[in-house]
Amino acid sequence: MLCEPERQRPHSASPVGRLSRLAEQSVRCAPGSCGAVATIADSGPDSRVTATHPDLAPLANVQLACGDGPIPTALDVGAPVDTEDLLTESRWPGYRALALESGVRSCVTLPFRRSGVEVTLSLYSFRPGSLDEAVCGPVSILGEETTAGLVRDRRYRAALAEVEQLETALRSRPVIDQASGIVMHALGCDAEEAFAVLRTVSQHANRKLSEVAEGVVRTKGRGLEDRLAAVPRPA
């Protein structure tokens, strides 16, 4: 029988932590289940597979590797995929063979999709036809809540990154303004053109605009007239 070994649990606020909690709670809500696997796969940075037992993780990995099995099928059709008895199942021969080798006789996979985040929950059983009730009720609610939580987490991380970028821009603005003043004096141009010159130097040198500005301010423009004058100026 599949029994969960001792292991270090991931932080519950992380994507893998949320998936682990989903798999563990879903097994408790589905009496006929011997274990579960939860996955997240999308175009973002998050791509995870968590299982309540190590023997179940390969069942998800083989599906994701070959693109064939209940998980890809559920994501494709956007609806639960229920396999009542793998002994009589004709689909997904690679997955079917591995599942039967692990002692699994039936499984059900529920897909959840929200704001670009794709989550699946697969429940497994040693007995055929024992997961018929798992596609509704608490297991479905847990999946929806987990997916919503992952979306909130991603938006929160994006907001933090935007705040950090704004703070960096605010810290850099005074030195950029000083550098623009020096360029205006050196080239006899206005503020808009001076900023464009600094930006062009930044792009050509593959350096941050703030770093270029700091260099101009540090030297007070000495020896930079020829270099700045050689940069193509906007028409």
PDB file of C-alpha atoms in Angstrom:
ATOM      1  CA  MET A   1       0.000   0.000   0.000  1.00  0.00           C
ATOM      2  CA  LEU A   2       1.178   3.499  -0.785  1.00  0.00           C
ATOM      3  CA  CYS A   3       2.086   5.241   2.465  1.00  0.00           C
ATOM      4  CA  GLU A   4       3.511   8.756   2.569  1.00  0.00           C
ATOM      5  CA  PRO A   5       7.129   8.768   3.808  1.00  0.00           C
ATOM      6  CA  GLU A   6       8.616  11.316   6.169  1.00  0.00           C
ATOM      7  CA  ARG A   7       9.727  14.354   4.227  1.00  0.00           C
ATOM      8  CA  GLN A   8      10.286  18.058   4.624  1.00  0.00           C
ATOM      9  CA  ARG A   9       7.138  19.951   3.750  1.00  0.00           C
ATOM     10  CA  PRO A  10       7.391  22.967   1.402  1.00  0.00           C
ATOM     11  CA  HIS A  11       6.336  26.420   2.534  1.00  0.00           C
ATOM     12  CA  SER A  12       2.548  26.574   2.237  1.00  0.00           C
ATOM     13  CA  ALA A  13       2.591  29.977   0.494  1.00  0.00           C
ATOM     14  CA  SER A  14       4.809  28.762  -2.359  1.00  0.00           C
ATOM     15  CA  PRO A  15       3.301  27.261  -5.551  1.00  0.00           C
ATOM     16  CA  VAL A  16       4.569  23.798  -4.655  1.00  0.00           C
ATOM     17  CA  GLY A  17       3.251  24.284  -1.115  1.00  0.00           C
ATOM     18  CA  ARG A  18      -0.225  25.071  -2.403  1.00  0.00           C
ATOM     19  CA  LEU A  19      -0.134  22.041  -4.715  1.00  0.00           C
ATOM     20  CA  SER A  20       1.034  19.753  -1.916  1.00  0.00           C
ATOM     21  CA  ARG A  21      -1.750  20.948   0.344  1.00  0.00           C
ATOM     22  CA  LEU A  22      -4.294  20.440  -2.456  1.00  0.00           C
ATOM     23  CA  ALA A  23      -3.158  16.851  -3.045  1.00  0.00           C
ATOM     24  CA  GLU A  24      -3.091  15.967   0.663  1.00  0.00           C
ATOM     25  CA  GLN A  25      -6.470  17.516   1.479  1.00  0.00           C
ATOM     26  CA  SER A  26      -8.108  15.984  -1.591  1.00  0.00           C
ATOM     27  CA  VAL A  27      -7.058  12.476  -0.548  1.00  0.00           C
ATOM     28  CA  ARG A  28      -8.692  13.037   2.836  1.00  0.00           C
ATOM     29  CA  CYS A  29     -11.882  14.179   1.090  1.00  0.00           C
ATOM     30  CA  ALA A  30     -12.005  11.142  -1.229  1.00  0.00           C
ATOM     31  CA  PRO A  31     -12.256   7.969   0.930  1.00  0.00           C
ATOM     32  CA  GLY A  32     -11.649   5.637  -2.019  1.00  0.00           C
ATOM     33  CA  SER A  33      -8.353   7.304  -2.973  1.00  0.00           C
ATOM     34  CA  CYS A  34      -4.925   5.866  -2.195  1.00  0.00           C
ATOM     35  CA  GLY A  35      -3.065   9.032  -3.240  1.00  0.00           C
ATOM     36  CA  ALA A  36      -3.061  12.137  -5.412  1.00  0.00           C
ATOM     37  CA  VAL A  37      -0.907  14.185  -7.765  1.00  0.00           C
ATOM     38  CA  ALA A  38      -1.313  17.914  -8.402  1.00  0.00           C
ATOM     39  CA  THR A  39       0.341  19.795 -11.255  1.00  0.00           C
ATOM     40  CA  ILE A  40       0.639  23.350 -12.471  1.00  0.00           C
ATOM     41  CA  ALA A  41       1.755  24.051 -16.026  1.00  0.00           C
ATOM     42  CA  ASP A  42       1.548  27.332 -17.924  1.00  0.00           C
ATOM     43  CA  SER A  43       3.626  29.862 -19.819  1.00  0.00           C
ATOM     44  CA  GLY A  44       4.878  31.446 -16.633  1.00  0.00           C
ATOM     45  CA  PRO A  45       7.717  30.520 -14.296  1.00  0.00           C
ATOM     46  CA  ASP A  46       5.666  28.021 -12.330  1.00  0.00           C
ATOM     47  CA  SER A  47       5.857  24.398 -13.498  1.00  0.00           C
ATOM     48  CA  ARG A  48       5.472  21.854 -10.709  1.00  0.00           C
ATOM     49  CA  VAL A  49       4.387  18.301  -9.947  1.00  0.00           C
ATOM     50  CA  THR A  50       3.617  17.252  -6.374  1.00  0.00           C
ATOM     51  CA  ALA A  51       2.495  13.824  -5.185  1.00  0.00           C
ATOM     52  CA  THR A  52       1.367  12.379  -1.873  1.00  0.00           C
ATOM     53  CA  HIS A  53       3.703   9.422  -2.509  1.00  0.00           C
ATOM     54  CA  PRO A  54       6.887   9.185  -4.627  1.00  0.00           C
ATOM     55  CA  ASP A  55       5.528   6.203  -6.591  1.00  0.00           C
ATOM     56  CA  LEU A  56       2.746   8.418  -7.991  1.00  0.00           C
ATOM     57  CA  ALA A  57       4.965  11.219  -9.331  1.00  0.00           C
ATOM     58  CA  PRO A  58       6.166   9.133 -12.340  1.00  0.00           C
ATOM     59  CA  LEU A  59       2.527   8.673 -13.388  1.00  0.00           C
ATOM     60  CA  ALA A  60       2.296  12.437 -13.924  1.00  0.00           C
ATOM     61  CA  ASN A  61       5.796  12.818 -15.370  1.00  0.00           C
ATOM     62  CA  VAL A  62       5.244  10.224 -18.102  1.00  0.00           C
ATOM     63  CA  GLN A  63       2.075  12.013 -19.184  1.00  0.00           C
ATOM     64  CA  LEU A  64       3.656  15.446 -19.267  1.00  0.00           C
ATOM     65  CA  ALA A  65       6.701  14.097 -21.119  1.00  0.00           C
ATOM     66  CA  CYS A  66       4.764  12.400 -23.917  1.00  0.00           C
ATOM     67  CA  GLY A  67       1.667  14.617 -23.905  1.00  0.00           C
ATOM     68  CA  ASP A  68      -0.602  11.594 -23.600  1.00  0.00           C
ATOM     69  CA  GLY A  69      -2.712  10.523 -20.625  1.00  0.00           C
ATOM     70  CA  PRO A  70      -5.555  11.701 -18.396  1.00  0.00           C
ATOM     71  CA  ILE A  71      -3.759  14.952 -17.460  1.00  0.00           C
ATOM     72  CA  PRO A  72      -3.188  16.224 -21.041  1.00  0.00           C
ATOM     73  CA  THR A  73      -6.648  14.976 -22.023  1.00  0.00           C
ATOM     74  CA  ALA A  74      -8.361  16.788 -19.137  1.00  0.00           C
ATOM     75  CA  LEU A  75      -6.531  20.025 -19.979  1.00  0.00           C
ATOM     76  CA  ASP A  76      -7.427  19.615 -23.641  1.00  0.00           C
ATOM     77  CA  VAL A  77     -11.160  19.007 -23.133  1.00  0.00           C
ATOM     78  CA  GLY A  78     -11.465  21.243 -20.073  1.00  0.00           C
ATOM     79  CA  ALA A  79     -13.415  18.639 -18.130  1.00  0.00           C
ATOM     80  CA  PRO A  80     -12.722  15.789 -15.672  1.00  0.00           C
ATOM     81  CA  VAL A  81     -11.398  12.536 -17.120  1.00  0.00           C
ATOM     82  CA  ASP A  82     -12.519   9.437 -15.208  1.00  0.00           C
ATOM     83  CA  THR A  83     -10.916   6.028 -15.758  1.00  0.00           C
ATOM     84  CA  GLU A  84     -13.013   3.462 -13.893  1.00  0.00           C
ATOM     85  CA  ASP A  85     -10.784   0.443 -14.567  1.00  0.00           C
ATOM     86  CA  LEU A  86      -7.316   0.573 -16.127  1.00  0.00           C
ATOM     87  CA  LEU A  87      -7.462  -3.150 -16.894  1.00  0.00           C
ATOM     88  CA  THR A  88     -10.092  -2.464 -19.547  1.00  0.00           C
ATOM     89  CA  GLU A  89      -8.797   0.996 -20.566  1.00  0.00           C
ATOM     90  CA  SER A  90      -7.591   1.188 -24.188  1.00  0.00           C
ATOM     91  CA  ARG A  91      -6.277   4.765 -24.128  1.00  0.00           C
ATOM     92  CA  TRP A  92      -2.789   5.938 -23.141  1.00  0.00           C
ATOM     93  CA  PRO A  93      -0.890   2.595 -23.254  1.00  0.00           C
ATOM     94  CA  GLY A  94       2.326   3.983 -21.740  1.00  0.00           C
ATOM     95  CA  TYR A  95       0.592   5.596 -18.800  1.00  0.00           C
ATOM     96  CA  ARG A  96      -1.757   2.616 -18.370  1.00  0.00           C
ATOM     97  CA  ALA A  97       1.123   0.143 -18.101  1.00  0.00           C
ATOM     98  CA  LEU A  98       2.982   2.239 -15.532  1.00  0.00           C
ATOM     99  CA  ALA A  99      -0.147   2.806 -13.465  1.00  0.00           C
ATOM    100  CA  LEU A 100      -1.019  -0.904 -13.357  1.00  0.00           C
ATOM    101  CA  GLU A 101       2.581  -1.696 -12.419  1.00  0.00           C
ATOM    102  CA  SER A 102       2.173   0.674  -9.453  1.00  0.00           C
ATOM    103  CA  GLY A 103      -0.978  -1.140  -8.363  1.00  0.00           C
ATOM    104  CA  VAL A 104      -3.380   1.610  -9.509  1.00  0.00           C
ATOM    105  CA  ARG A 105      -6.673   0.366 -10.946  1.00  0.00           C
ATOM    106  CA  SER A 106      -8.650   3.590 -11.366  1.00  0.00           C
ATOM    107  CA  CYS A 107      -8.046   7.331 -11.498  1.00  0.00           C
ATOM    108  CA  VAL A 108      -9.774  10.628 -12.111  1.00  0.00           C
ATOM    109  CA  THR A 109      -8.178  13.905 -13.216  1.00  0.00           C
ATOM    110  CA  LEU A 110      -9.824  17.279 -12.669  1.00  0.00           C
ATOM    111  CA  PRO A 111      -8.552  20.366 -14.569  1.00  0.00           C
ATOM    112  CA  PHE A 112      -8.728  23.920 -13.248  1.00  0.00           C
ATOM    113  CA  ARG A 113      -7.965  26.957 -15.383  1.00  0.00           C
ATOM    114  CA  ARG A 114      -7.972  30.623 -14.371  1.00  0.00           C
ATOM    115  CA  SER A 115      -6.161  33.723 -15.709  1.00  0.00           C
ATOM    116  CA  GLY A 116      -3.550  31.679 -17.575  1.00  0.00           C
ATOM    117  CA  VAL A 117      -2.876  29.297 -14.666  1.00  0.00           C
ATOM    118  CA  GLU A 118      -3.554  25.616 -15.401  1.00  0.00           C
ATOM    119  CA  VAL A 119      -3.815  23.192 -12.475  1.00  0.00           C
ATOM    120  CA  THR A 120      -4.713  19.508 -12.490  1.00  0.00           C
ATOM    121  CA  LEU A 121      -5.577  17.186  -9.633  1.00  0.00           C
ATOM    122  CA  SER A 122      -5.377  13.426 -10.172  1.00  0.00           C
ATOM    123  CA  LEU A 123      -6.763  10.976  -7.626  1.00  0.00           C
ATOM    124  CA  TYR A 124      -5.790   7.294  -7.691  1.00  0.00           C
ATOM    125  CA  SER A 125      -7.322   4.141  -6.243  1.00  0.00           C
ATOM    126  CA  PHE A 126      -6.394   0.467  -5.895  1.00  0.00           C
ATOM    127  CA  ARG A 127     -10.001  -0.488  -6.653  1.00  0.00           C
ATOM    128  CA  PRO A 128     -11.915   0.014  -9.918  1.00  0.00           C
ATOM    129  CA  GLY A 129     -14.856   2.410  -9.967  1.00  0.00           C
ATOM    130  CA  SER A 130     -14.172   3.851  -6.521  1.00  0.00           C
ATOM    131  CA  LEU A 131     -13.664   7.508  -7.502  1.00  0.00           C
ATOM    132  CA  ASP A 132     -16.999   8.262  -9.171  1.00  0.00           C
ATOM    133  CA  GLU A 133     -17.955  10.877  -6.555  1.00  0.00           C
ATOM    134  CA  ALA A 134     -14.608  12.679  -6.605  1.00  0.00           C
ATOM    135  CA  VAL A 135     -15.426  14.957  -9.557  1.00  0.00           C
ATOM    136  CA  CYS A 136     -17.795  17.064  -7.482  1.00  0.00           C
ATOM    137  CA  GLY A 137     -18.091  18.347  -3.963  1.00  0.00           C
ATOM    138  CA  PRO A 138     -15.153  19.277  -1.729  1.00  0.00           C
ATOM    139  CA  VAL A 139     -12.395  18.063  -4.074  1.00  0.00           C
ATOM    140  CA  SER A 140     -13.590  20.373  -6.848  1.00  0.00           C
ATOM    141  CA  ILE A 141     -13.883  23.281  -4.410  1.00  0.00           C
ATOM    142  CA  LEU A 142     -10.341  22.681  -3.142  1.00  0.00           C
ATOM    143  CA  GLY A 143      -9.038  22.760  -6.709  1.00  0.00           C
ATOM    144  CA  GLU A 144     -10.815  26.016  -7.511  1.00  0.00           C
ATOM    145  CA  GLU A 145      -9.545  27.663  -4.316  1.00  0.00           C
ATOM    146  CA  THR A 146      -5.970  26.496  -4.955  1.00  0.00           C
ATOM    147  CA  THR A 147      -6.007  27.830  -8.517  1.00  0.00           C
ATOM    148  CA  ALA A 148      -7.409  31.165  -7.344  1.00  0.00           C
ATOM    149  CA  GLY A 149      -4.683  31.317  -4.695  1.00  0.00           C
ATOM    150  CA  LEU A 150      -1.970  30.700  -7.273  1.00  0.00           C
ATOM    151  CA  VAL A 151      -3.374  33.517  -9.413  1.00  0.00           C
ATOM    152  CA  ARG A 152      -3.391  35.871  -6.413  1.00  0.00           C
ATOM    153  CA  ASP A 153       0.191  34.894  -5.576  1.00  0.00           C
ATOM    154  CA  ARG A 154       1.345  35.623  -9.107  1.00  0.00           C
ATOM    155  CA  ARG A 155      -0.377  39.007  -9.175  1.00  0.00           C
ATOM    156  CA  TYR A 156       1.125  39.864  -5.793  1.00  0.00           C
ATOM    157  CA  ARG A 157       4.626  38.993  -7.021  1.00  0.00           C
ATOM    158  CA  ALA A 158       4.061  41.085 -10.144  1.00  0.00           C
ATOM    159  CA  ALA A 159       2.900  44.028  -8.013  1.00  0.00           C
ATOM    160  CA  LEU A 160       5.981  43.748  -5.776  1.00  0.00           C
ATOM    161  CA  ALA A 161       8.240  43.711  -8.843  1.00  0.00           C
ATOM    162  CA  GLU A 162       6.499  46.815 -10.205  1.00  0.00           C
ATOM    163  CA  VAL A 163       6.879  48.629  -6.879  1.00  0.00           C
ATOM    164  CA  GLU A 164      10.573  47.748  -6.811  1.00  0.00           C
ATOM    165  CA  GLN A 165      11.004  49.079 -10.339  1.00  0.00           C
ATOM    166  CA  LEU A 166       9.238  52.330  -9.410  1.00  0.00           C
ATOM    167  CA  GLU A 167      11.386  52.734  -6.292  1.00  0.00           C
ATOM    168  CA  THR A 168      14.523  52.184  -8.356  1.00  0.00           C
ATOM    169  CA  ALA A 169      13.337  54.750 -10.890  1.00  0.00           C
ATOM    170  CA  LEU A 170      12.628  57.295  -8.134  1.00  0.00           C
ATOM    171  CA  ARG A 171      16.068  56.777  -6.605  1.00  0.00           C
ATOM    172  CA  SER A 172      17.718  57.138 -10.011  1.00  0.00           C
ATOM    173  CA  ARG A 173      15.792  60.213 -11.156  1.00  0.00           C
ATOM    174  CA  PRO A 174      17.845  62.907  -9.353  1.00  0.00           C
ATOM    175  CA  VAL A 175      21.173  61.673 -10.764  1.00  0.00           C
ATOM    176  CA  ILE A 176      19.659  61.353 -14.235  1.00  0.00           C
ATOM    177  CA  ASP A 177      18.423  64.931 -14.018  1.00  0.00           C
ATOM    178  CA  GLN A 178      21.915  66.080 -12.963  1.00  0.00           C
ATOM    179  CA  ALA A 179      23.505  64.193 -15.837  1.00  0.00           C
ATOM    180  CA  SER A 180      20.989  65.677 -18.283  1.00  0.00           C
ATOM    181  CA  GLY A 181      21.986  69.151 -17.114  1.00  0.00           C
ATOM    182  CA  ILE A 182      25.658  68.379 -17.762  1.00  0.00           C
ATOM    183  CA  VAL A 183      24.859  67.009 -21.243  1.00  0.00           C
ATOM    184  CA  MET A 184      22.761  70.113 -21.995  1.00  0.00           C
ATOM    185  CA  HIS A 185      25.743  72.298 -21.127  1.00  0.00           C
ATOM    186  CA  ALA A 186      28.210  70.124 -23.084  1.00  0.00           C
ATOM    187  CA  LEU A 187      26.127  69.842 -26.253  1.00  0.00           C
ATOM    188  CA  GLY A 188      24.077  73.003 -26.076  1.00  0.00           C
ATOM    189  CA  CYS A 189      20.807  71.084 -26.310  1.00  0.00           C
ATOM    190  CA  ASP A 190      17.516  71.116 -24.415  1.00  0.00           C
ATOM    191  CA  ALA A 191      16.465  68.748 -21.611  1.00  0.00           C
ATOM    192  CA  GLU A 192      14.501  66.366 -23.836  1.00  0.00           C
ATOM    193  CA  GLU A 193      17.396  65.923 -26.256  1.00  0.00           C
ATOM    194  CA  ALA A 194      19.883  65.515 -23.399  1.00  0.00           C
ATOM    195  CA  PHE A 195      17.820  62.681 -21.937  1.00  0.00           C
ATOM    196  CA  ALA A 196      17.611  61.044 -25.367  1.00  0.00           C
ATOM    197  CA  VAL A 197      21.426  61.244 -25.647  1.00  0.00           C
ATOM    198  CA  LEU A 198      21.877  59.550 -22.265  1.00  0.00           C
ATOM    199  CA  ARG A 199      19.442  56.834 -23.244  1.00  0.00           C
ATOM    200  CA  THR A 200      21.271  56.264 -26.526  1.00  0.00           C
ATOM    201  CA  VAL A 201      24.608  55.995 -24.702  1.00  0.00           C
ATOM    202  CA  SER A 202      23.008  53.513 -22.316  1.00  0.00           C
ATOM    203  CA  GLN A 203      21.745  51.353 -25.177  1.00  0.00           C
ATOM    204  CA  HIS A 204      25.022  51.443 -27.109  1.00  0.00           C
ATOM    205  CA  ALA A 205      27.084  50.628 -24.010  1.00  0.00           C
ATOM    206  CA  ASN A 206      24.574  47.996 -22.823  1.00  0.00           C
ATOM    207  CA  ARG A 207      24.521  49.652 -19.396  1.00  0.00           C
ATOM    208  CA  LYS A 208      21.688  50.869 -17.222  1.00  0.00           C
ATOM    209  CA  LEU A 209      20.673  54.486 -17.745  1.00  0.00           C
ATOM    210  CA  SER A 210      21.316  55.198 -14.059  1.00  0.00           C
ATOM    211  CA  GLU A 211      24.876  53.847 -14.359  1.00  0.00           C
ATOM    212  CA  VAL A 212      25.591  56.073 -17.370  1.00  0.00           C
ATOM    213  CA  ALA A 213      24.162  59.075 -15.513  1.00  0.00           C
ATOM    214  CA  GLU A 214      26.239  58.328 -12.418  1.00  0.00           C
ATOM    215  CA  GLY A 215      29.394  58.259 -14.582  1.00  0.00           C
ATOM    216  CA  VAL A 216      28.563  61.607 -16.137  1.00  0.00           C
ATOM    217  CA  VAL A 217      27.866  63.199 -12.740  1.00  0.00           C
ATOM    218  CA  ARG A 218      30.944  61.658 -11.121  1.00  0.00           C
ATOM    219  CA  THR A 219      33.282  63.182 -13.719  1.00  0.00           C
ATOM    220  CA  LYS A 220      31.147  66.334 -14.064  1.00  0.00           C
ATOM    221  CA  GLY A 221      31.317  65.811 -17.803  1.00  0.00           C
ATOM    222  CA  ARG A 222      35.069  66.253 -18.023  1.00  0.00           C
ATOM    223  CA  GLY A 223      36.454  64.487 -21.069  1.00  0.00           C
ATOM    224  CA  LEU A 224      33.007  63.390 -22.200  1.00  0.00           C
ATOM    225  CA  GLU A 225      32.300  66.097 -24.741  1.00  0.00           C
ATOM    226  CA  ASP A 226      33.852  64.232 -27.644  1.00  0.00           C
ATOM    227  CA  ARG A 227      32.252  60.930 -26.659  1.00  0.00           C
ATOM    228  CA  LEU A 228      28.791  62.456 -26.227  1.00  0.00           C
ATOM    229  CA  ALA A 229      29.094  64.444 -29.422  1.00  0.00           C
ATOM    230  CA  ALA A 230      29.861  61.246 -31.330  1.00  0.00           C
ATOM    231  CA  VAL A 231      26.587  59.640 -30.251  1.00  0.00           C
ATOM    232  CA  PRO A 232      23.851  59.955 -32.907  1.00  0.00           C
ATOM    233  CA  ARG A 233      21.464  62.652 -31.761  1.00  0.00           C
ATOM    234  CA  PRO A 234      17.709  62.417 -32.424  1.00  0.00           C
ATOM    235  CA  ALA A 235      16.437  64.302 -35.446  1.00  0.00           C
TER     236      ALA A 235
END
